[in-house]
Structures are given as structure tokens and as C-alpha cells.
């Protein structure tokens, strides 16, 4: 009897100890889970290039993707006789987005940067001064990133905007042999040397001013990254070109938009590109997308259907410490949605964000870091 009672007490103590240990372990696991920061600390955004689309705004909030990427268009919010680089315009546009529950994080396609600057035409210096004014006013309003490009006259180019993809979804595509208009533009021919010279002039004028106000300039690659279109050379067509860019005016402000799809069409290894520029803290903004093909013949794809190891890409961003703004780009137009704005389907954005969020959560939790 005594042995039985003693055994019972001993066993009960052991069970209690195990029970407390289990609770302690569960508490530690729970605390570790709480350490996870939403989206691994990345600033997920959606592009809002076509006005305040009600469905896109509501979907953004429902997905809790509260960063907005867009331009400064005073007319779209009822402002008249105000320049888009004026503080009044910048603040009004930012506040209009805030009223919708979104934060304007990146200005993509900035005003005051056109053919005059890129082709060194009359009025270049005035346009650059307006660009500097824009930077100062954006900074004053709390916006610190500008995504710009060096593709004058002919910017983003595709030969098809409705190519059938998986399940009949529509994607954009480019085939260089299908470019029908091979005439030189009204501005004439421009060599690569001239385009580099013009870019250097711009950078030397604006980067020091950007640094003063903490503005991040993020140059987007030429898309498609071909040698020239209609007589105008394209220079931002390789990782080496971007290495040259950041050395022209070394500065924390002089960085890049890492558009994965464009770098993939160049034939670059995406994790290597992320690693190189990320470790130098030159990635200011990311377009997370994928393609199938090469620079002369390619098509956009779903995020899980292209040639890039997207898990490895996202993991590399996380491991090199990138925590800046990132948005999905050029999503397929899916069933039930309009192809009025190819690449910017609202339903396609849902798929893209879900895919991206799943990647970063698994990566961040596996790493044990927040």
C-alpha cells in the first residue's frame, strides 16, 4: 500500500512536471510565432496607374496591401492650374490616397522627366529643375522613392497584349520580328554613347540633391531590353549596365528598380542580381514578376509558371535584408476581369499577392527571424 501510494505521488509529480514543461514549450513556440512580422517586413504595394479604381482599392484593403504606387496627377483629384511637382499637388494626391486607407509609397512614372532630359533637347535644364523641385516636395510630404526609366518616346513595348496563356488567361508578349514600324522617330537616331552621356548629365544634376532630402532614385530597366527601337538606342539592358549606373554618381540615393521579369529576359540569373545589388543596398524598389523566353521573344506568365525560381528569388531578398516596397507586375488578365489595362488585372493581382505572401511567410518563419 505504501509503495503504491509512494509510486502514485512520484508518478503524479512526474506528470505535473511534464505538463508544466509542455506548457513552457508551447509558450516558447507561441512567442516565436508572435515574432513574425507581416510579409516578412516587406512593404507590399499595388500599382494604381488608372485613377482611383474602386474595386482595386477595396481589394487592396481586403488583402491588407496598403501601399500604393502611382503618379502625381492633380487633375485626377480636381486640382486645376497646379503643376504636378508643386507641393500642393503632391500633398493633395497623397492625402487623397490616405483618405482611401492607402499610403502612397512610390512615385512611378514621375512628372518632369521626359524626352527633353533623356534626349538632351531644348528645355532640359528647366525640366531637371522641376524634377529637383518634385523630389524636395515629395520628401516634405513623406514620400521617399521615385521609380523612373530611361526609355524616351517608346517606353514599355509589346507586340501582343492578349496572348492566350494558362487556362485562357491573357498575357502580353514581345516578338522582335513582329515590330511593324521600323521608321526612325521624329527625333532621329540616338547612339548608346549619347544616351549614356545624357543619363550621366541627369544623374550628376539630381543625385546630390536627392541625397540632401533622402530621396531614393530607382532606375527601371529598359523593357524590352533590346538594342534599339525605331532609331533610339536602349542602354539599361543588362546587369553590367546597372553596375555602371551606380558608379556614375556613387550615392545611397542612386539605385535601381529590380524588375525581375526584365532582368530575366536579359538572361541574367535573378538570385545573383538580387544578391549583388542588394548587398550594396542599391535595390530601392522591386517589381516581382516572371516571364518565359528571352529578350527578343518572350511572354509574361503567372507568378508560378515562368522560368525563374521565385522561391529562391524571394529568399534572396529576405536574406540580404531588403525590406522596401515590392509590387507584383504584369499579371495575367483572368476570367471575369477586363483586359482594358493589360498586365493590371485586379483578379490577377489577387493571385500574385497570395503567391508572394505565401513565399515570404514560409521563408521568414523557416529562418526563425522576423
mmCIF file of N, CA and C in Angstrom, residues 101-156:
data_model
loop_
_atom_site.group_PDB
_atom_site.id
_atom_site.type_symbol
_atom_site.label_atom_id
_atom_site.label_comp_id
_atom_site.label_asym_id
_atom_site.label_seq_id
_atom_site.Cartn_x
_atom_site.Cartn_y
_atom_site.Cartn_z
ATOM 1 N N UNK A 101 -7.521 54.980 -47.284
ATOM 2 C CA UNK A 101 -6.924 53.972 -46.424
ATOM 3 C C UNK A 101 -5.618 53.409 -46.939
ATOM 4 N N UNK A 102 -5.029 54.067 -47.948
ATOM 5 C CA UNK A 102 -3.783 53.588 -48.544
ATOM 6 C C UNK A 102 -2.674 54.628 -48.366
ATOM 7 N N UNK A 103 -1.438 54.145 -48.398
ATOM 8 C CA UNK A 103 -0.270 55.022 -48.272
ATOM 9 C C UNK A 103 0.467 55.080 -49.602
ATOM 10 N N UNK A 104 0.613 56.262 -50.156
ATOM 11 C CA UNK A 104 1.361 56.441 -51.394
ATOM 12 C C UNK A 104 2.843 56.305 -51.076
ATOM 13 N N UNK A 105 3.452 55.199 -51.496
ATOM 14 C CA UNK A 105 4.835 54.892 -51.125
ATOM 15 C C UNK A 105 5.847 55.216 -52.230
ATOM 16 N N UNK A 106 5.472 54.957 -53.486
ATOM 17 C CA UNK A 106 6.420 55.115 -54.592
ATOM 18 C C UNK A 106 5.763 55.906 -55.715
ATOM 19 N N UNK A 107 6.508 56.876 -56.255
ATOM 20 C CA UNK A 107 6.051 57.593 -57.445
ATOM 21 C C UNK A 107 6.694 56.897 -58.643
ATOM 22 N N UNK A 108 5.870 56.275 -59.441
ATOM 23 C CA UNK A 108 6.365 55.566 -60.631
ATOM 24 C C UNK A 108 5.865 56.293 -61.866
ATOM 25 N N UNK A 109 6.806 56.655 -62.750
ATOM 26 C CA UNK A 109 6.457 57.473 -63.896
ATOM 27 C C UNK A 109 6.336 58.917 -63.466
ATOM 28 N N UNK A 110 7.421 59.486 -62.928
ATOM 29 C CA UNK A 110 7.355 60.838 -62.363
ATOM 30 C C UNK A 110 7.131 61.912 -63.421
ATOM 31 N N UNK A 111 6.396 62.959 -63.066
ATOM 32 C CA UNK A 111 6.294 64.113 -63.969
ATOM 33 C C UNK A 111 7.647 64.811 -64.028
ATOM 34 N N UNK A 112 7.825 65.675 -64.964
ATOM 35 C CA UNK A 112 9.068 66.451 -65.109
ATOM 36 C C UNK A 112 10.253 65.571 -65.462
ATOM 37 N N UNK A 113 10.014 64.537 -66.253
ATOM 38 C CA UNK A 113 11.123 63.742 -66.779
ATOM 39 C C UNK A 113 10.662 63.111 -68.090
ATOM 40 N N UNK A 114 11.052 63.754 -69.190
ATOM 41 C CA UNK A 114 10.578 63.295 -70.493
ATOM 42 C C UNK A 114 11.693 63.337 -71.531
ATOM 43 N N UNK A 115 11.287 63.446 -72.793
ATOM 44 C CA UNK A 115 12.246 63.467 -73.900
ATOM 45 C C UNK A 115 13.258 64.607 -73.784
ATOM 46 N N UNK A 116 12.839 65.722 -73.220
ATOM 47 C CA UNK A 116 13.756 66.867 -73.117
ATOM 48 C C UNK A 116 15.030 66.480 -72.379
ATOM 49 N N UNK A 117 14.879 65.765 -71.283
ATOM 50 C CA UNK A 117 16.042 65.363 -70.486
ATOM 51 C C UNK A 117 16.735 64.158 -71.098
ATOM 52 N N UNK A 118 15.965 63.167 -71.487
ATOM 53 C CA UNK A 118 16.558 61.904 -71.958
ATOM 54 C C UNK A 118 17.249 62.043 -73.306
ATOM 55 N N UNK A 119 16.771 62.993 -74.122
ATOM 56 C CA UNK A 119 17.368 63.190 -75.445
ATOM 57 C C UNK A 119 18.163 64.500 -75.526
ATOM 58 N N UNK A 120 18.310 65.191 -74.400
ATOM 59 C CA UNK A 120 19.074 66.452 -74.343
ATOM 60 C C UNK A 120 18.527 67.491 -75.311
ATOM 61 N N UNK A 121 17.230 67.717 -75.272
ATOM 62 C CA UNK A 121 16.579 68.700 -76.127
ATOM 63 C C UNK A 121 16.484 70.044 -75.402
ATOM 64 N N UNK A 122 16.063 71.072 -76.147
ATOM 65 C CA UNK A 122 15.872 72.382 -75.536
ATOM 66 C C UNK A 122 14.891 72.269 -74.371
ATOM 67 N N UNK A 123 15.226 72.913 -73.282
ATOM 68 C CA UNK A 123 14.368 72.867 -72.097
ATOM 69 C C UNK A 123 14.783 71.812 -71.093
ATOM 70 N N UNK A 124 15.887 71.110 -71.365
ATOM 71 C CA UNK A 124 16.336 70.052 -70.458
ATOM 72 C C UNK A 124 16.617 70.581 -69.050
ATOM 73 N N UNK A 125 17.347 71.671 -68.959
ATOM 74 C CA UNK A 125 17.733 72.165 -67.632
ATOM 75 C C UNK A 125 16.519 72.604 -66.815
ATOM 76 N N UNK A 126 15.555 73.190 -67.474
ATOM 77 C CA UNK A 126 14.330 73.590 -66.768
ATOM 78 C C UNK A 126 13.580 72.357 -66.263
ATOM 79 N N UNK A 127 13.536 71.319 -67.110
ATOM 80 C CA UNK A 127 12.852 70.092 -66.708
ATOM 81 C C UNK A 127 13.563 69.441 -65.516
ATOM 82 N N UNK A 128 14.880 69.458 -65.526
ATOM 83 C CA UNK A 128 15.642 68.892 -64.411
ATOM 84 C C UNK A 128 15.387 69.687 -63.132
ATOM 85 N N UNK A 129 15.285 71.000 -63.251
ATOM 86 C CA UNK A 129 14.980 71.820 -62.073
ATOM 87 C C UNK A 129 13.606 71.465 -61.506
ATOM 88 N N UNK A 130 12.648 71.213 -62.406
ATOM 89 C CA UNK A 130 11.314 70.806 -61.957
ATOM 90 C C UNK A 130 11.366 69.439 -61.265
ATOM 91 N N UNK A 131 12.227 68.559 -61.765
ATOM 92 C CA UNK A 131 12.389 67.239 -61.162
ATOM 93 C C UNK A 131 12.971 67.378 -59.746
ATOM 94 N N UNK A 132 13.926 68.264 -59.597
ATOM 95 C CA UNK A 132 14.523 68.505 -58.274
ATOM 96 C C UNK A 132 13.478 69.077 -57.315
ATOM 97 N N UNK A 133 12.655 69.984 -57.830
ATOM 98 C CA UNK A 133 11.555 70.532 -57.019
ATOM 99 C C UNK A 133 10.609 69.420 -56.589
ATOM 100 N N UNK A 134 10.310 68.510 -57.524
ATOM 101 C CA UNK A 134 9.447 67.365 -57.206
ATOM 102 C C UNK A 134 10.044 66.539 -56.068
ATOM 103 N N UNK A 135 11.331 66.238 -56.153
ATOM 104 C CA UNK A 135 11.981 65.450 -55.112
ATOM 105 C C UNK A 135 11.857 66.117 -53.750
ATOM 106 N N UNK A 136 12.108 67.411 -53.719
ATOM 107 C CA UNK A 136 12.042 68.146 -52.447
ATOM 108 C C UNK A 136 10.643 68.108 -51.859
ATOM 109 N N UNK A 137 9.641 68.264 -52.728
ATOM 110 C CA UNK A 137 8.265 68.288 -52.247
ATOM 111 C C UNK A 137 7.757 66.903 -51.864
ATOM 112 N N UNK A 138 8.207 65.882 -52.570
ATOM 113 C CA UNK A 138 7.861 64.513 -52.177
ATOM 114 C C UNK A 138 8.432 64.206 -50.802
ATOM 115 N N UNK A 139 9.691 64.569 -50.608
ATOM 116 C CA UNK A 139 10.339 64.333 -49.316
ATOM 117 C C UNK A 139 9.608 65.070 -48.198
ATOM 118 N N UNK A 140 9.232 66.296 -48.475
ATOM 119 C CA UNK A 140 8.495 67.099 -47.492
ATOM 120 C C UNK A 140 7.176 66.441 -47.116
ATOM 121 N N UNK A 141 6.583 65.731 -48.093
ATOM 122 C CA UNK A 141 5.301 65.058 -47.860
ATOM 123 C C UNK A 141 5.479 63.645 -47.302
ATOM 124 N N UNK A 142 6.728 63.208 -47.140
ATOM 125 C CA UNK A 142 6.985 61.901 -46.555
ATOM 126 C C UNK A 142 7.051 60.753 -47.538
ATOM 127 N N UNK A 143 7.296 61.053 -48.818
ATOM 128 C CA UNK A 143 7.438 60.016 -49.855
ATOM 129 C C UNK A 143 8.903 59.999 -50.277
ATOM 130 N N UNK A 144 9.535 58.812 -50.253
ATOM 131 C CA UNK A 144 10.991 58.796 -50.430
ATOM 132 C C UNK A 144 11.511 57.976 -51.598
ATOM 133 N N UNK A 145 10.641 57.515 -52.504
ATOM 134 C CA UNK A 145 11.110 56.661 -53.603
ATOM 135 C C UNK A 145 10.492 57.077 -54.931
ATOM 136 N N UNK A 146 11.345 57.219 -55.949
ATOM 137 C CA UNK A 146 10.894 57.517 -57.313
ATOM 138 C C UNK A 146 11.405 56.425 -58.240
ATOM 139 N N UNK A 147 10.494 55.777 -58.931
ATOM 140 C CA UNK A 147 10.853 54.811 -59.974
ATOM 141 C C UNK A 147 10.773 55.533 -61.316
ATOM 142 N N UNK A 148 11.907 55.599 -62.029
ATOM 143 C CA UNK A 148 11.943 56.270 -63.320
ATOM 144 C C UNK A 148 12.600 55.354 -64.345
ATOM 145 N N UNK A 149 12.545 55.726 -65.606
ATOM 146 C CA UNK A 149 13.172 54.909 -66.643
ATOM 147 C C UNK A 149 13.939 55.795 -67.608
ATOM 148 N N UNK A 150 14.724 55.169 -68.459
ATOM 149 C CA UNK A 150 15.495 55.905 -69.459
ATOM 150 C C UNK A 150 15.104 55.433 -70.868
ATOM 151 N N UNK A 151 13.787 55.395 -71.095
ATOM 152 C CA UNK A 151 13.239 54.960 -72.383
ATOM 153 C C UNK A 151 12.425 56.090 -73.004
ATOM 154 N N UNK A 152 13.047 57.013 -73.707
ATOM 155 C CA UNK A 152 12.299 58.126 -74.298
ATOM 156 C C UNK A 152 11.469 57.690 -75.500
ATOM 157 N N UNK A 153 10.397 58.407 -75.733
ATOM 158 C CA UNK A 153 9.495 58.237 -76.889
ATOM 159 C C UNK A 153 8.767 56.893 -76.831
ATOM 160 N N UNK A 154 9.520 55.801 -76.898
ATOM 161 C CA UNK A 154 8.923 54.466 -76.852
ATOM 162 C C UNK A 154 9.347 53.821 -75.541
ATOM 163 N N UNK A 155 8.422 53.694 -74.638
ATOM 164 C CA UNK A 155 8.737 53.146 -73.325
ATOM 165 C C UNK A 155 8.486 51.645 -73.326
ATOM 166 N N UNK A 156 7.600 51.191 -72.465
ATOM 167 C CA UNK A 156 7.223 49.781 -72.403
ATOM 168 C C UNK A 156 6.650 49.374 -73.750
#
